[in-house]
Amino acid sequence: MLSVAVFAYPGMSPFHLAVPCLVLGERRGLPPLYDVQVCAEEPGSFPTNAGFGITVDRGLDAMETADVVVLPSWEPGLMASDVLLDAIRRAHVRGATVVGLCVGAFLVAESGIAQGREVVTHWRFADELRSRYPSLKVRADVLWSDQGDLVTSAGTASSLDCCLHLVRRHHGFEVAEQLARDIVVAPHRSGSQAQYIPVPVPPDPADDVIEKAMVWARARLDQPVSLDEWAGAVALSRRTFTRQFRARTGSSGQAWLLRQRLDRARLLLETTDLSVERVAAESGFGSSDALRHHFHTVLGTTPQRHRQEFYSSASRM
């Protein structure tokens, strides 16, 4: 079981602290996925910004052995102490994955572990982070970014997406899907999805033709789906469909469909004995070569390696 140290500090938002504890912590009636410890620079009782206090028993020594160190938030105007920054650096050097959620990216940046690398933060604070740390490649257009040893996310609800991504990375697609159902959140929002979409849903959900198009495509993932056929299924022209799909999701239809096919392939690899060729056919890639190409490009692995890492005979369909 991987160990997780979640950093807390006086005046922080209890929501930001609760997210990693909810997603990574103990599950009702089920074995925990991680050993989660909340830690603080000075253990004890301190206030939050919500009008009530919390008590933290562990000090920063929790970071010394943790496999994952989560920095859920920060105040951009605060200067972190040398003690805290040293604890983050030592954990990173030791091999821990450091996760900066929302403006926790400021702590990541101040520690120096992200020099010259990509960092995501809340769009409202991106310019400030970019100005203070010009060596960083600051992104405000995506939900989260996984650099292997460094994971950062945008604000508030996207922290849920980022933590669910960690569960997928460590425990597989099926476990993450079940956890998402348990806490009643979207099972998968890609890290590349836009942070801010001007018109996310129509005034009347019954008129959401793009949602209907998504349902139509998900039912046909094992079949070739042309853009013209897809648009025609909801009585839109190709041009109108393309424009409305991006406005609704922040992504192109082709990119969304690829993610759906990859998710289907990952689930089949994790839960069935189907050959890679059959998985490719069932998920709409047509050939095992195409499946391997997209696995390598998007996920940085191979179908065989993914199956070896996450397949369990106890989880067969």
PDB file of C-alpha atoms in Angstrom, residues 55-189:
ATOM      1  CA  THR A  55      -6.384  19.366  14.552  1.00  0.00           C
ATOM      2  CA  VAL A  56      -3.375  17.742  12.885  1.00  0.00           C
ATOM      3  CA  ASP A  57      -1.237  15.261  14.800  1.00  0.00           C
ATOM      4  CA  ARG A  58       1.626  14.579  12.392  1.00  0.00           C
ATOM      5  CA  GLY A  59       4.523  16.854  11.592  1.00  0.00           C
ATOM      6  CA  LEU A  60       6.500  17.124   8.365  1.00  0.00           C
ATOM      7  CA  ASP A  61       8.251  13.880   9.243  1.00  0.00           C
ATOM      8  CA  ALA A  62       5.320  12.222   7.405  1.00  0.00           C
ATOM      9  CA  MET A  63       6.879  13.480   4.152  1.00  0.00           C
ATOM     10  CA  GLU A  64      10.140  11.661   4.890  1.00  0.00           C
ATOM     11  CA  THR A  65       8.732   8.231   4.079  1.00  0.00           C
ATOM     12  CA  ALA A  66       5.658   9.002   1.941  1.00  0.00           C
ATOM     13  CA  ASP A  67       5.405   7.649  -1.596  1.00  0.00           C
ATOM     14  CA  VAL A  68       3.171  10.586  -2.541  1.00  0.00           C
ATOM     15  CA  VAL A  69       3.297  14.104  -1.078  1.00  0.00           C
ATOM     16  CA  VAL A  70       0.181  16.198  -1.712  1.00  0.00           C
ATOM     17  CA  LEU A  71       0.226  19.992  -1.448  1.00  0.00           C
ATOM     18  CA  PRO A  72      -3.513  20.722  -1.688  1.00  0.00           C
ATOM     19  CA  SER A  73      -3.425  24.498  -1.685  1.00  0.00           C
ATOM     20  CA  TRP A  74      -1.462  27.581  -0.655  1.00  0.00           C
ATOM     21  CA  GLU A  75      -1.788  31.339  -0.411  1.00  0.00           C
ATOM     22  CA  PRO A  76       0.219  32.885  -3.278  1.00  0.00           C
ATOM     23  CA  GLY A  77       1.198  35.843  -1.071  1.00  0.00           C
ATOM     24  CA  LEU A  78       2.700  33.640   1.659  1.00  0.00           C
ATOM     25  CA  MET A  79       6.378  32.796   1.788  1.00  0.00           C
ATOM     26  CA  ALA A  80       6.973  29.178   2.708  1.00  0.00           C
ATOM     27  CA  SER A  81       9.492  28.445   5.448  1.00  0.00           C
ATOM     28  CA  ASP A  82      12.846  26.836   4.674  1.00  0.00           C
ATOM     29  CA  VAL A  83      11.773  23.883   6.811  1.00  0.00           C
ATOM     30  CA  LEU A  84       8.737  23.208   4.621  1.00  0.00           C
ATOM     31  CA  LEU A  85      10.583  23.736   1.355  1.00  0.00           C
ATOM     32  CA  ASP A  86      13.412  21.444   2.452  1.00  0.00           C
ATOM     33  CA  ALA A  87      10.887  18.737   3.368  1.00  0.00           C
ATOM     34  CA  ILE A  88       9.354  18.949  -0.127  1.00  0.00           C
ATOM     35  CA  ARG A  89      12.764  18.852  -1.813  1.00  0.00           C
ATOM     36  CA  ARG A  90      13.963  15.892   0.237  1.00  0.00           C
ATOM     37  CA  ALA A  91      10.810  13.934  -0.527  1.00  0.00           C
ATOM     38  CA  HIS A  92      11.221  14.630  -4.240  1.00  0.00           C
ATOM     39  CA  VAL A  93      14.900  13.707  -4.306  1.00  0.00           C
ATOM     40  CA  ARG A  94      14.099  10.518  -2.419  1.00  0.00           C
ATOM     41  CA  GLY A  95      11.686   9.518  -5.211  1.00  0.00           C
ATOM     42  CA  ALA A  96       8.278  10.569  -3.894  1.00  0.00           C
ATOM     43  CA  THR A  97       5.703  11.862  -6.350  1.00  0.00           C
ATOM     44  CA  VAL A  98       4.882  15.477  -5.450  1.00  0.00           C
ATOM     45  CA  VAL A  99       1.324  16.592  -6.224  1.00  0.00           C
ATOM     46  CA  GLY A 100       0.385  20.276  -6.269  1.00  0.00           C
ATOM     47  CA  LEU A 101      -3.367  20.846  -6.359  1.00  0.00           C
ATOM     48  CA  CYS A 102      -4.725  24.242  -7.432  1.00  0.00           C
ATOM     49  CA  VAL A 103      -2.476  27.007  -6.035  1.00  0.00           C
ATOM     50  CA  GLY A 104      -0.407  24.320  -4.352  1.00  0.00           C
ATOM     51  CA  ALA A 105       1.559  24.830  -7.572  1.00  0.00           C
ATOM     52  CA  PHE A 106       3.069  27.915  -5.889  1.00  0.00           C
ATOM     53  CA  LEU A 107       4.631  25.674  -3.230  1.00  0.00           C
ATOM     54  CA  VAL A 108       5.888  23.345  -5.941  1.00  0.00           C
ATOM     55  CA  ALA A 109       7.433  26.306  -7.746  1.00  0.00           C
ATOM     56  CA  GLU A 110       8.987  27.832  -4.625  1.00  0.00           C
ATOM     57  CA  SER A 111      10.625  24.527  -3.725  1.00  0.00           C
ATOM     58  CA  GLY A 112      12.489  24.571  -7.032  1.00  0.00           C
ATOM     59  CA  ILE A 113      11.631  20.994  -8.026  1.00  0.00           C
ATOM     60  CA  ALA A 114       9.797  22.108 -11.177  1.00  0.00           C
ATOM     61  CA  GLN A 115      12.526  24.226 -12.814  1.00  0.00           C
ATOM     62  CA  GLY A 116      11.929  24.331 -16.572  1.00  0.00           C
ATOM     63  CA  ARG A 117       8.987  21.952 -16.367  1.00  0.00           C
ATOM     64  CA  GLU A 118       5.245  22.089 -17.018  1.00  0.00           C
ATOM     65  CA  VAL A 119       3.028  23.141 -14.116  1.00  0.00           C
ATOM     66  CA  VAL A 120      -0.753  23.570 -14.041  1.00  0.00           C
ATOM     67  CA  THR A 121      -2.608  25.927 -11.726  1.00  0.00           C
ATOM     68  CA  HIS A 122      -5.975  27.679 -11.463  1.00  0.00           C
ATOM     69  CA  TRP A 123      -6.441  29.975 -14.451  1.00  0.00           C
ATOM     70  CA  ARG A 124      -7.008  32.971 -12.168  1.00  0.00           C
ATOM     71  CA  PHE A 125      -3.491  32.658 -10.699  1.00  0.00           C
ATOM     72  CA  ALA A 126      -1.593  31.523 -13.783  1.00  0.00           C
ATOM     73  CA  ASP A 127      -0.234  34.944 -14.755  1.00  0.00           C
ATOM     74  CA  GLU A 128       1.066  35.559 -11.234  1.00  0.00           C
ATOM     75  CA  LEU A 129       2.777  32.162 -11.117  1.00  0.00           C
ATOM     76  CA  ARG A 130       4.281  32.727 -14.562  1.00  0.00           C
ATOM     77  CA  SER A 131       5.550  36.170 -13.555  1.00  0.00           C
ATOM     78  CA  ARG A 132       7.147  34.988 -10.299  1.00  0.00           C
ATOM     79  CA  TYR A 133       8.710  31.849 -11.781  1.00  0.00           C
ATOM     80  CA  PRO A 134       9.541  32.562 -15.450  1.00  0.00           C
ATOM     81  CA  SER A 135      11.432  29.290 -15.873  1.00  0.00           C
ATOM     82  CA  LEU A 136       8.196  27.311 -15.481  1.00  0.00           C
ATOM     83  CA  LYS A 137       5.927  26.314 -18.346  1.00  0.00           C
ATOM     84  CA  VAL A 138       2.692  27.413 -16.672  1.00  0.00           C
ATOM     85  CA  ARG A 139      -0.537  26.063 -18.140  1.00  0.00           C
ATOM     86  CA  ALA A 140      -3.995  27.394 -17.391  1.00  0.00           C
ATOM     87  CA  ASP A 141      -5.803  25.627 -20.237  1.00  0.00           C
ATOM     88  CA  VAL A 142      -5.942  22.054 -18.891  1.00  0.00           C
ATOM     89  CA  LEU A 143      -7.270  20.261 -15.794  1.00  0.00           C
ATOM     90  CA  TRP A 144      -4.090  18.475 -14.717  1.00  0.00           C
ATOM     91  CA  SER A 145      -0.633  17.466 -15.875  1.00  0.00           C
ATOM     92  CA  ASP A 146       1.279  14.292 -14.971  1.00  0.00           C
ATOM     93  CA  GLN A 147       5.042  14.582 -15.328  1.00  0.00           C
ATOM     94  CA  GLY A 148       5.719  11.305 -13.566  1.00  0.00           C
ATOM     95  CA  ASP A 149       7.379  12.526 -10.385  1.00  0.00           C
ATOM     96  CA  LEU A 150       5.417  15.795 -10.466  1.00  0.00           C
ATOM     97  CA  VAL A 151       1.639  16.109 -10.835  1.00  0.00           C
ATOM     98  CA  THR A 152      -0.211  19.442 -10.767  1.00  0.00           C
ATOM     99  CA  SER A 153      -3.835  20.411 -11.281  1.00  0.00           C
ATOM    100  CA  ALA A 154      -6.138  23.338 -11.793  1.00  0.00           C
ATOM    101  CA  GLY A 155      -8.501  24.620  -9.131  1.00  0.00           C
ATOM    102  CA  THR A 156     -11.236  23.297  -6.906  1.00  0.00           C
ATOM    103  CA  ALA A 157     -13.194  20.462  -8.579  1.00  0.00           C
ATOM    104  CA  SER A 158     -10.331  19.545 -10.932  1.00  0.00           C
ATOM    105  CA  SER A 159      -8.448  18.405  -7.828  1.00  0.00           C
ATOM    106  CA  LEU A 160     -10.951  15.537  -7.737  1.00  0.00           C
ATOM    107  CA  ASP A 161     -10.079  14.670 -11.339  1.00  0.00           C
ATOM    108  CA  CYS A 162      -6.378  14.788 -10.558  1.00  0.00           C
ATOM    109  CA  CYS A 163      -6.668  12.544  -7.491  1.00  0.00           C
ATOM    110  CA  LEU A 164      -8.804  10.073  -9.451  1.00  0.00           C
ATOM    111  CA  HIS A 165      -6.069  10.095 -12.088  1.00  0.00           C
ATOM    112  CA  LEU A 166      -3.588   9.027  -9.386  1.00  0.00           C
ATOM    113  CA  VAL A 167      -5.895   6.148  -8.471  1.00  0.00           C
ATOM    114  CA  ARG A 168      -6.072   5.094 -12.141  1.00  0.00           C
ATOM    115  CA  ARG A 169      -2.294   5.315 -12.383  1.00  0.00           C
ATOM    116  CA  HIS A 170      -1.673   3.204  -9.278  1.00  0.00           C
ATOM    117  CA  HIS A 171      -4.678   0.846  -9.193  1.00  0.00           C
ATOM    118  CA  GLY A 172      -6.151   0.742 -12.681  1.00  0.00           C
ATOM    119  CA  PHE A 173      -9.169   1.963 -14.562  1.00  0.00           C
ATOM    120  CA  GLU A 174     -11.787  -0.277 -12.960  1.00  0.00           C
ATOM    121  CA  VAL A 175     -10.889   0.675  -9.371  1.00  0.00           C
ATOM    122  CA  ALA A 176     -10.943   4.375 -10.264  1.00  0.00           C
ATOM    123  CA  GLU A 177     -14.322   3.996 -11.985  1.00  0.00           C
ATOM    124  CA  GLN A 178     -15.805   2.302  -8.921  1.00  0.00           C
ATOM    125  CA  LEU A 179     -14.403   4.993  -6.639  1.00  0.00           C
ATOM    126  CA  ALA A 180     -15.848   7.720  -8.881  1.00  0.00           C
ATOM    127  CA  ARG A 181     -19.250   6.060  -8.653  1.00  0.00           C
ATOM    128  CA  ASP A 182     -18.959   5.832  -4.870  1.00  0.00           C
ATOM    129  CA  ILE A 183     -18.291   9.548  -4.470  1.00  0.00           C
ATOM    130  CA  VAL A 184     -20.662  10.459  -7.348  1.00  0.00           C
ATOM    131  CA  VAL A 185     -18.324  12.370  -9.639  1.00  0.00           C
ATOM    132  CA  ALA A 186     -17.524  12.102 -13.337  1.00  0.00           C
ATOM    133  CA  PRO A 187     -15.430   8.935 -13.738  1.00  0.00           C
ATOM    134  CA  HIS A 188     -12.942  10.481 -16.120  1.00  0.00           C
ATOM    135  CA  ARG A 189     -12.246  13.990 -17.276  1.00  0.00           C
TER     136      ARG A 189
END
